[in-house]
GROMACS .gro file of C-alpha atoms in nm:
model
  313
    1UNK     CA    1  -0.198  10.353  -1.489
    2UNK     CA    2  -0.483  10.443  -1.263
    3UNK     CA    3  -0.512  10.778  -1.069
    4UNK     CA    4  -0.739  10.901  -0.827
    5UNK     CA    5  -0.755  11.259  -0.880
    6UNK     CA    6  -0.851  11.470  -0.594
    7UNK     CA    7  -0.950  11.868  -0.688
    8UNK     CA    8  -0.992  12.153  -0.423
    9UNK     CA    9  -0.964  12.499  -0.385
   10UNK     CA   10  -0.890  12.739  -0.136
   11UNK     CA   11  -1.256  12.839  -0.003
   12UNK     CA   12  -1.317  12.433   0.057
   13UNK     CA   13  -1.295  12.364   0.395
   14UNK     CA   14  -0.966  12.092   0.413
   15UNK     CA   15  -0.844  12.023   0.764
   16UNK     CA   16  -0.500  11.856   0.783
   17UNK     CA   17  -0.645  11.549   0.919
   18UNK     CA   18  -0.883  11.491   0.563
   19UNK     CA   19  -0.558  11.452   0.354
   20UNK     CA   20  -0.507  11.168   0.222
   21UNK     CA   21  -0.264  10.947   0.416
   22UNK     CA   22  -0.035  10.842   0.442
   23UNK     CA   23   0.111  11.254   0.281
   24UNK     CA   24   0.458  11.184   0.187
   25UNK     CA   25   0.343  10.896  -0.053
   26UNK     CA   26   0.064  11.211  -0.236
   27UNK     CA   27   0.139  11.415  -0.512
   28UNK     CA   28  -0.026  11.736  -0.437
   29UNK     CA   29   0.071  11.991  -0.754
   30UNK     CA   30   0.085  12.413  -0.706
   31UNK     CA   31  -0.227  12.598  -0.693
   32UNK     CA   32  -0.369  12.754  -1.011
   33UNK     CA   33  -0.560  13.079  -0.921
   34UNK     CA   34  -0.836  13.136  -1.200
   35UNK     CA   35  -1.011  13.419  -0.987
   36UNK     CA   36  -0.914  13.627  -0.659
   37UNK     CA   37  -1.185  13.425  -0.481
   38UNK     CA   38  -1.080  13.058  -0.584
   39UNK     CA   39  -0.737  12.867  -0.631
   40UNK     CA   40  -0.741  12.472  -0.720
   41UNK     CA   41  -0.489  12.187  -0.677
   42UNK     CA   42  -0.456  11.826  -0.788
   43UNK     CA   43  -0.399  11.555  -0.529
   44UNK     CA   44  -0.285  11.231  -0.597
   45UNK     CA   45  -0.276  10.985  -0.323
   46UNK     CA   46  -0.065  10.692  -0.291
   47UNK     CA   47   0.139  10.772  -0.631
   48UNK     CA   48   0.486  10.612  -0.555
   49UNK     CA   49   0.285  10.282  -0.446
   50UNK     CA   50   0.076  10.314  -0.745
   51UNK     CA   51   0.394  10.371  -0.958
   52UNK     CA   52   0.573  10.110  -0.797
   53UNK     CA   53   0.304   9.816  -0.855
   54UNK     CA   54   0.294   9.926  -1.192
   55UNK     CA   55   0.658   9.936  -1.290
   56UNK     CA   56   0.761   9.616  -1.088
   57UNK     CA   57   0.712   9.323  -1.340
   58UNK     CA   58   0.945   9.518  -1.591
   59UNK     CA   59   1.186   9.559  -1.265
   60UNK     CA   60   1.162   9.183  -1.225
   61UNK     CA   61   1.216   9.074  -1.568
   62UNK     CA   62   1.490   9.311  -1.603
   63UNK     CA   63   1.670   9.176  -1.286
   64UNK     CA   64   1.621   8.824  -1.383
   65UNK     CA   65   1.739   8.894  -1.717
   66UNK     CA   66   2.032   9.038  -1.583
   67UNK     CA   67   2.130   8.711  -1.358
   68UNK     CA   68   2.086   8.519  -1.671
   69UNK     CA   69   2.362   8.738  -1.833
   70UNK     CA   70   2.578   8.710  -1.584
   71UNK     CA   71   2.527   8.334  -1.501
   72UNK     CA   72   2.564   8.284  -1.839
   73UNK     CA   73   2.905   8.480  -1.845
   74UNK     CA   74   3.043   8.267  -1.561
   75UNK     CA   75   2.975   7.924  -1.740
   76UNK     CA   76   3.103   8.062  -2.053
   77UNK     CA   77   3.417   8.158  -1.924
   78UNK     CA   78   3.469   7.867  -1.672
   79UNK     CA   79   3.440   7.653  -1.985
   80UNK     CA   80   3.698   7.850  -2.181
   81UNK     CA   81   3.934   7.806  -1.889
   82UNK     CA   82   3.864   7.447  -1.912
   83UNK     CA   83   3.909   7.416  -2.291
   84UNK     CA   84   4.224   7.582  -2.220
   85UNK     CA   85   4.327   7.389  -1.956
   86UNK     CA   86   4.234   7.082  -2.166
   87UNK     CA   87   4.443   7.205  -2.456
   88UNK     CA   88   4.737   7.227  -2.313
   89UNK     CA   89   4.730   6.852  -2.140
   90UNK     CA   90   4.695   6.779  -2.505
   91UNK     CA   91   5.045   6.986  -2.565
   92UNK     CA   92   5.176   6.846  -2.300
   93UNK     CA   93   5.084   6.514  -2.370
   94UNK     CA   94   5.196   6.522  -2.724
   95UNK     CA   95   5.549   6.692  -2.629
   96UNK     CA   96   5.645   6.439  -2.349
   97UNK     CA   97   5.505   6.108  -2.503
   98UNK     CA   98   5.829   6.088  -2.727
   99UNK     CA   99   6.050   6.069  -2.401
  100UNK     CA  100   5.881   5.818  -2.199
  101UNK     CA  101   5.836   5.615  -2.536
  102UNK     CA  102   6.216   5.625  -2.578
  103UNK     CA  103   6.307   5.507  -2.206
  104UNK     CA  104   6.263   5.177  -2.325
  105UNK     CA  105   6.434   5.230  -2.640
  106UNK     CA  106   6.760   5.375  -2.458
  107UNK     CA  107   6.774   5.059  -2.266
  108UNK     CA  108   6.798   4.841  -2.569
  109UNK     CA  109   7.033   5.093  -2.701
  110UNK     CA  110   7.238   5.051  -2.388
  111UNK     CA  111   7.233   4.719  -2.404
  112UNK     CA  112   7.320   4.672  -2.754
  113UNK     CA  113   7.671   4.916  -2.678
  114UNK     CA  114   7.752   4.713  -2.393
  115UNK     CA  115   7.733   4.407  -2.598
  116UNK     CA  116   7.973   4.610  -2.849
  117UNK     CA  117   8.187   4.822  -2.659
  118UNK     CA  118   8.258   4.573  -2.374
  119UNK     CA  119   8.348   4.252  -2.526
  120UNK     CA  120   7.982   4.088  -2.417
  121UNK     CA  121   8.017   3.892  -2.671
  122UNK     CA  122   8.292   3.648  -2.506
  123UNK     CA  123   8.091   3.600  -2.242
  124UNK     CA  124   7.800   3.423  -2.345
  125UNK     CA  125   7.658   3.453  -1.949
  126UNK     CA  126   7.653   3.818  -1.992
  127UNK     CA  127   7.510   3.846  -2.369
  128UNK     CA  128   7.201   3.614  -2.259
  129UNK     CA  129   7.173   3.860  -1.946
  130UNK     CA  130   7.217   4.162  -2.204
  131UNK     CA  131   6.996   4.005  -2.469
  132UNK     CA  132   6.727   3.931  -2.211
  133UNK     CA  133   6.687   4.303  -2.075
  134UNK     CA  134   6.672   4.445  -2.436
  135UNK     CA  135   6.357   4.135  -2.528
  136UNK     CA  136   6.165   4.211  -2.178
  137UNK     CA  137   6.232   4.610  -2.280
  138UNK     CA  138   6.065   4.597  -2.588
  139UNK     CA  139   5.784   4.359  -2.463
  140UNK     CA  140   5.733   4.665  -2.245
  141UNK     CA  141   5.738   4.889  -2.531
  142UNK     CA  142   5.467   4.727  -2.753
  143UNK     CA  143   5.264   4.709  -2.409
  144UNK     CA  144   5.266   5.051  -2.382
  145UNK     CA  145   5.234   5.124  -2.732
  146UNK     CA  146   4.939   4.944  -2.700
  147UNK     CA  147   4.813   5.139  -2.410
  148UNK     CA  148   4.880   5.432  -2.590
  149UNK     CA  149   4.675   5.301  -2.899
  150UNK     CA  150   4.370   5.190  -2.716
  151UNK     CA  151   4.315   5.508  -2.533
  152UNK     CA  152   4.096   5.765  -2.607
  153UNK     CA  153   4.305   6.085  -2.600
  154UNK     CA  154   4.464   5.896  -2.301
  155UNK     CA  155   4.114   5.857  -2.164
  156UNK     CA  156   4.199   5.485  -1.977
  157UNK     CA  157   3.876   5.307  -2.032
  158UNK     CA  158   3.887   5.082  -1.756
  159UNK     CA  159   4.129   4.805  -1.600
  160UNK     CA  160   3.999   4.452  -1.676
  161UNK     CA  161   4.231   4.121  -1.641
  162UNK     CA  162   4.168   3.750  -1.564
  163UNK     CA  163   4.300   3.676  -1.240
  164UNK     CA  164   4.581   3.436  -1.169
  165UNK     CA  165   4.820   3.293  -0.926
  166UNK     CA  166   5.138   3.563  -0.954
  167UNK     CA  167   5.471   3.569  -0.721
  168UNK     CA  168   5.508   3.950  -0.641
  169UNK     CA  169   5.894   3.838  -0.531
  170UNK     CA  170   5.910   3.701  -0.842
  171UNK     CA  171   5.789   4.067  -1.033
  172UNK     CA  172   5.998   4.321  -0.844
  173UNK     CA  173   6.311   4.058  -0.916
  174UNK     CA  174   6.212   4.074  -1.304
  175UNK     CA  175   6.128   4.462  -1.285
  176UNK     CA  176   6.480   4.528  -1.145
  177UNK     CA  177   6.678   4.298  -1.374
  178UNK     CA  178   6.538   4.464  -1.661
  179UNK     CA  179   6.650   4.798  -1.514
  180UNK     CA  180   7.004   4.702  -1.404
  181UNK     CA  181   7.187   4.896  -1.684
  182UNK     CA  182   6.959   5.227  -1.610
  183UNK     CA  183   7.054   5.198  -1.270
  184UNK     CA  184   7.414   5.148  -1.324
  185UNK     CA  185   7.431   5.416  -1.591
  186UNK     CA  186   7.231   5.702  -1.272
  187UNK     CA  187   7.430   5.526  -1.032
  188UNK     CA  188   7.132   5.438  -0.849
  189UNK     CA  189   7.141   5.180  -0.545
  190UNK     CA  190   6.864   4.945  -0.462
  191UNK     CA  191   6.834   4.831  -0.161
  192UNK     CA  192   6.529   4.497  -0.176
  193UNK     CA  193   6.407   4.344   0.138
  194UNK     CA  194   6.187   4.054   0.188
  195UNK     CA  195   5.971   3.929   0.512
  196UNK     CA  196   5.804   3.618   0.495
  197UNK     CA  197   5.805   3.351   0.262
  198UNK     CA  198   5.469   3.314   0.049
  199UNK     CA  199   5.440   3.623  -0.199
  200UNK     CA  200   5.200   3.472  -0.427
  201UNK     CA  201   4.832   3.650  -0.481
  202UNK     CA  202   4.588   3.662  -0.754
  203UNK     CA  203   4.576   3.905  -0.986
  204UNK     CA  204   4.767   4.015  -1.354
  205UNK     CA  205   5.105   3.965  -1.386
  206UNK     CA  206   5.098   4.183  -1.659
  207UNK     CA  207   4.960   4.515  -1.476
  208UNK     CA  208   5.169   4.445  -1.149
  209UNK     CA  209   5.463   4.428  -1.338
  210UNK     CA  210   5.374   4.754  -1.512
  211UNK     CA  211   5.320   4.921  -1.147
  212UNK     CA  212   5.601   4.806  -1.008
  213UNK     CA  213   5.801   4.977  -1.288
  214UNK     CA  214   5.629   5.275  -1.254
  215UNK     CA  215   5.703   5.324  -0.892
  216UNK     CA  216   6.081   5.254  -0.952
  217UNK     CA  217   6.085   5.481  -1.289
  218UNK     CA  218   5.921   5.709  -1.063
  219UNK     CA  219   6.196   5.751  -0.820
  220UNK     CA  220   6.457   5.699  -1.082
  221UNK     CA  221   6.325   6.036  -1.218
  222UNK     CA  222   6.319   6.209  -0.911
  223UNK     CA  223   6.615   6.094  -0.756
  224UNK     CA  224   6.974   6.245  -0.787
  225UNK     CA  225   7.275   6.070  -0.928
  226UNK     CA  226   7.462   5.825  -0.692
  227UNK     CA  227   7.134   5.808  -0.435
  228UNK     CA  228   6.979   5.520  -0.304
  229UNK     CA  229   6.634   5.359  -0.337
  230UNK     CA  230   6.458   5.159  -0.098
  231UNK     CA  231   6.197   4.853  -0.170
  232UNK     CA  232   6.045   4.655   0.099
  233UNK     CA  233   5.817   4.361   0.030
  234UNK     CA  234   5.637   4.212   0.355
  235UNK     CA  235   5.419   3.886   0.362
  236UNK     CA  236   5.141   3.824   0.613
  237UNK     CA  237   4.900   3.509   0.625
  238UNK     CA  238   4.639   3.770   0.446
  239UNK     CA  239   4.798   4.047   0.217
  240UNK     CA  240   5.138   4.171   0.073
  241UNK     CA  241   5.295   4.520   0.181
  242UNK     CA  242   5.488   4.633  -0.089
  243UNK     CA  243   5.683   4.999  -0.063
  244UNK     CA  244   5.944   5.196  -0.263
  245UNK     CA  245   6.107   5.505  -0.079
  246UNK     CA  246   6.325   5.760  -0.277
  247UNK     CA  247   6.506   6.011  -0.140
  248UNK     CA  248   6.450   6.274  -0.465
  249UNK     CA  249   6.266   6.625  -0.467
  250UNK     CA  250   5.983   6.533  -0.224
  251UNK     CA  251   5.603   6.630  -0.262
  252UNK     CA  252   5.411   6.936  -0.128
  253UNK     CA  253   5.159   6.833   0.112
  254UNK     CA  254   4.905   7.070  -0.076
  255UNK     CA  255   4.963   6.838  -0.369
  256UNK     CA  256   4.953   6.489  -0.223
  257UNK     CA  257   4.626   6.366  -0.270
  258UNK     CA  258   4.603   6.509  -0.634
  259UNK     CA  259   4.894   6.290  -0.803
  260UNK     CA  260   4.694   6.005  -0.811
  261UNK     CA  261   4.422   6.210  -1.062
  262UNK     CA  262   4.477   6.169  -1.415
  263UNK     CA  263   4.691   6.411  -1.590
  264UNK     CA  264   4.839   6.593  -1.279
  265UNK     CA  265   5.172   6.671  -1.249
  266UNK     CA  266   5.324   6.842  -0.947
  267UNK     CA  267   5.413   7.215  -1.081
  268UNK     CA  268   5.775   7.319  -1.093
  269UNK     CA  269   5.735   7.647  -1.228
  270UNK     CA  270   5.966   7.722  -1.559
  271UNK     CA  271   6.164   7.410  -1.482
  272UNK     CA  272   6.102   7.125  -1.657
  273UNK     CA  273   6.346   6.863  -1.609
  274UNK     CA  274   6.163   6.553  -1.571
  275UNK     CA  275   5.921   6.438  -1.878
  276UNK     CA  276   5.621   6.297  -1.820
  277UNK     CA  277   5.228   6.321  -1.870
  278UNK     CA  278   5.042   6.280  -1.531
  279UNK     CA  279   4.925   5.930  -1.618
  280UNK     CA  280   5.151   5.660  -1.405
  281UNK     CA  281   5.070   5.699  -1.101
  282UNK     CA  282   4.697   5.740  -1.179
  283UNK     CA  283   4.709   5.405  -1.355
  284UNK     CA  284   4.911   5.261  -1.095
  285UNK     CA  285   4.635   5.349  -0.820
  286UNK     CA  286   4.406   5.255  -1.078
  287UNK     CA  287   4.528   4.892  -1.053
  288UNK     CA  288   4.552   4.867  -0.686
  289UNK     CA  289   4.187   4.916  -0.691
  290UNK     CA  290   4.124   4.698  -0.932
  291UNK     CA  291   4.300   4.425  -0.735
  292UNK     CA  292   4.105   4.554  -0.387
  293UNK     CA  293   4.394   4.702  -0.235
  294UNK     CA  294   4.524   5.051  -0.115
  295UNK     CA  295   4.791   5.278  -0.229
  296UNK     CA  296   4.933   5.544  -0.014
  297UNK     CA  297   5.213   5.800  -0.047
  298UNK     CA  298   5.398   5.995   0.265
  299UNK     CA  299   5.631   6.270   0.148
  300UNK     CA  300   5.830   6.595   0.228
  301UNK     CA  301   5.985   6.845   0.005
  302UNK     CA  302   6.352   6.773   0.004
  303UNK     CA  303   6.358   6.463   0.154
  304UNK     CA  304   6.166   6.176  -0.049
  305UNK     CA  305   5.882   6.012  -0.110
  306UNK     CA  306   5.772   5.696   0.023
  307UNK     CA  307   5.489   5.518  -0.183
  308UNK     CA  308   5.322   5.170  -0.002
  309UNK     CA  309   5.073   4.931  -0.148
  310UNK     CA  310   4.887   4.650   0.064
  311UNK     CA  311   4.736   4.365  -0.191
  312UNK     CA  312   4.509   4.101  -0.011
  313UNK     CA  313   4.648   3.763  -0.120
   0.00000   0.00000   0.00000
């Protein structure tokens, strides 16, 4: 560092107003008396600015090394929380897989004791009807399988189908035939209206299908024993309305627009009565897109849920 060093004694003549200004930014050091006639002092002008200039590019690396740190802290542990939160999706995932897998496989189950236990047999009417369920339930459950399979830790890749003429009448009719024994066994009601007479769009048969279950498994789930469910299917000269109202648990408003993104689940603290891994109604959304149409949900906690869907024809 350079310093100005200013010496005087006592018999120079130093008037206040020759200091060096501005004074509280000099150094001035005790006198040293080397004789009764003469005592001398150092005077350093400007030292704190001259310190100051000096020492400030250390001060400056050392504060942006410190932000580094710190920045570097926050990503760190922001992606731990993420692994984390990743992780247990995966345990999640891995843990409730085996139940919806075996939804189908209780159905056929169901309808193989019915065809036992209830004399099915002598009624060939009722052992097609039987046999029929347990055939479109295990068509479902290789189509999921396959789902399942062709996923990248359940990472859907995209929704692609070659569009054709389907009757969504014709769908929800199928969808709740194969699920007549479930709903007899939860004592579930359906109530199904129809207005209009032309349901036909274009689209895949095999994805609507697969969202129209997923709505009605939906409010199966969430719905208490003996309760009723309500699906309305409306025509117009230019799109289909389609809606399914429960009258289960409900939805927090704070959590509405997040059950359509993958992997959510609504929390319910310890209680953990309904399987499933956050991925049904995100595919089901995903498919209304895919067919240019809209999906919206209106709920409230303890009263239902209502879920509509407008396809253009």
């Amino acid at each position: 560092m350079r310093r100005t060093l200013d010496i005087f004694n006592e018999s120079d003549s130093y008037d206040e107003a020759e200091k060096p200004a501005p004074y509280h930014d000099t150094l001035l050091t005790e006198r040293v008396s080397l004789n009764p006639m003469h005592a001398y002092a150092a005077v350093f002008p400007a030292i704190r600015t001259r310190i100051a200039k000096e020492i400030a590019p250390q001060i400056l690396f050392s504060a942006l090394l410190t932000i580094i740190i710190v920045t570097s802290f926050v990503v760190m542990y922001y992606n731990l929380r993420s692994q984390q939160r990743l992780n247990d999706l995966k345990n999640d995932f891995i843990s409730n897989i085996t139940h919806e897998l075996k939804t189908p496989v209780s159905t056929v189950s169901v309808a193989l004791e019915a065809l036992s236990d209830f004399n099915a047999l002598d009624n060939p009417e009722r052992t097609k009807e039987y046999l029929n369920i347990a055939q479109t339930e295990l068509n479902r459950l290789t189509l999921m399988t396959d789902k399942i399979l062709k996923a990248s830790v359940m990472e859907i890749p995209g929704i692609s189908f070659i569009s054709e003429t389907v009757n969504l009448h014709a769908i929800v009719q199928q969808v709740l035939s194969s699920m007549k024994l479930i709903l007899e066994k939860e004592n579930v009601v359906i109530h199904y209206e129809q207005e209009g007479v032309d349901f036909e769009l274009r689209g895949s048969e095999i994805h609507l299908t697969n969202v129209i279950y997923n709505l009605l498994d939906n409010a199966l789930k969430y719905s208490p024993c003996g309760s009723t469910i309500d699906l309305q299917l409306k025509s117009s000269p230019i799109q289909l309305e389609f809606s399914i109202r429960d009258r289960g648990i409900g939805i927090a408003k704070a959590y509405q627009k997040k059950i359509f993104d993958k992997f959510f689940r609504v929390p319910t603290g310890d209680v953990h009565n309904v399987k499933g891994y956050g991925l049904g109604l995100n595919y089901v959304a995903g498919v209304v897109r895919k067919h240019n149409g809209k999906i919206a949900v209106e709920s409230e906690e303890g009263k239902g849920s209502k879920f509509n869907i407008t396809l253009p024809k």
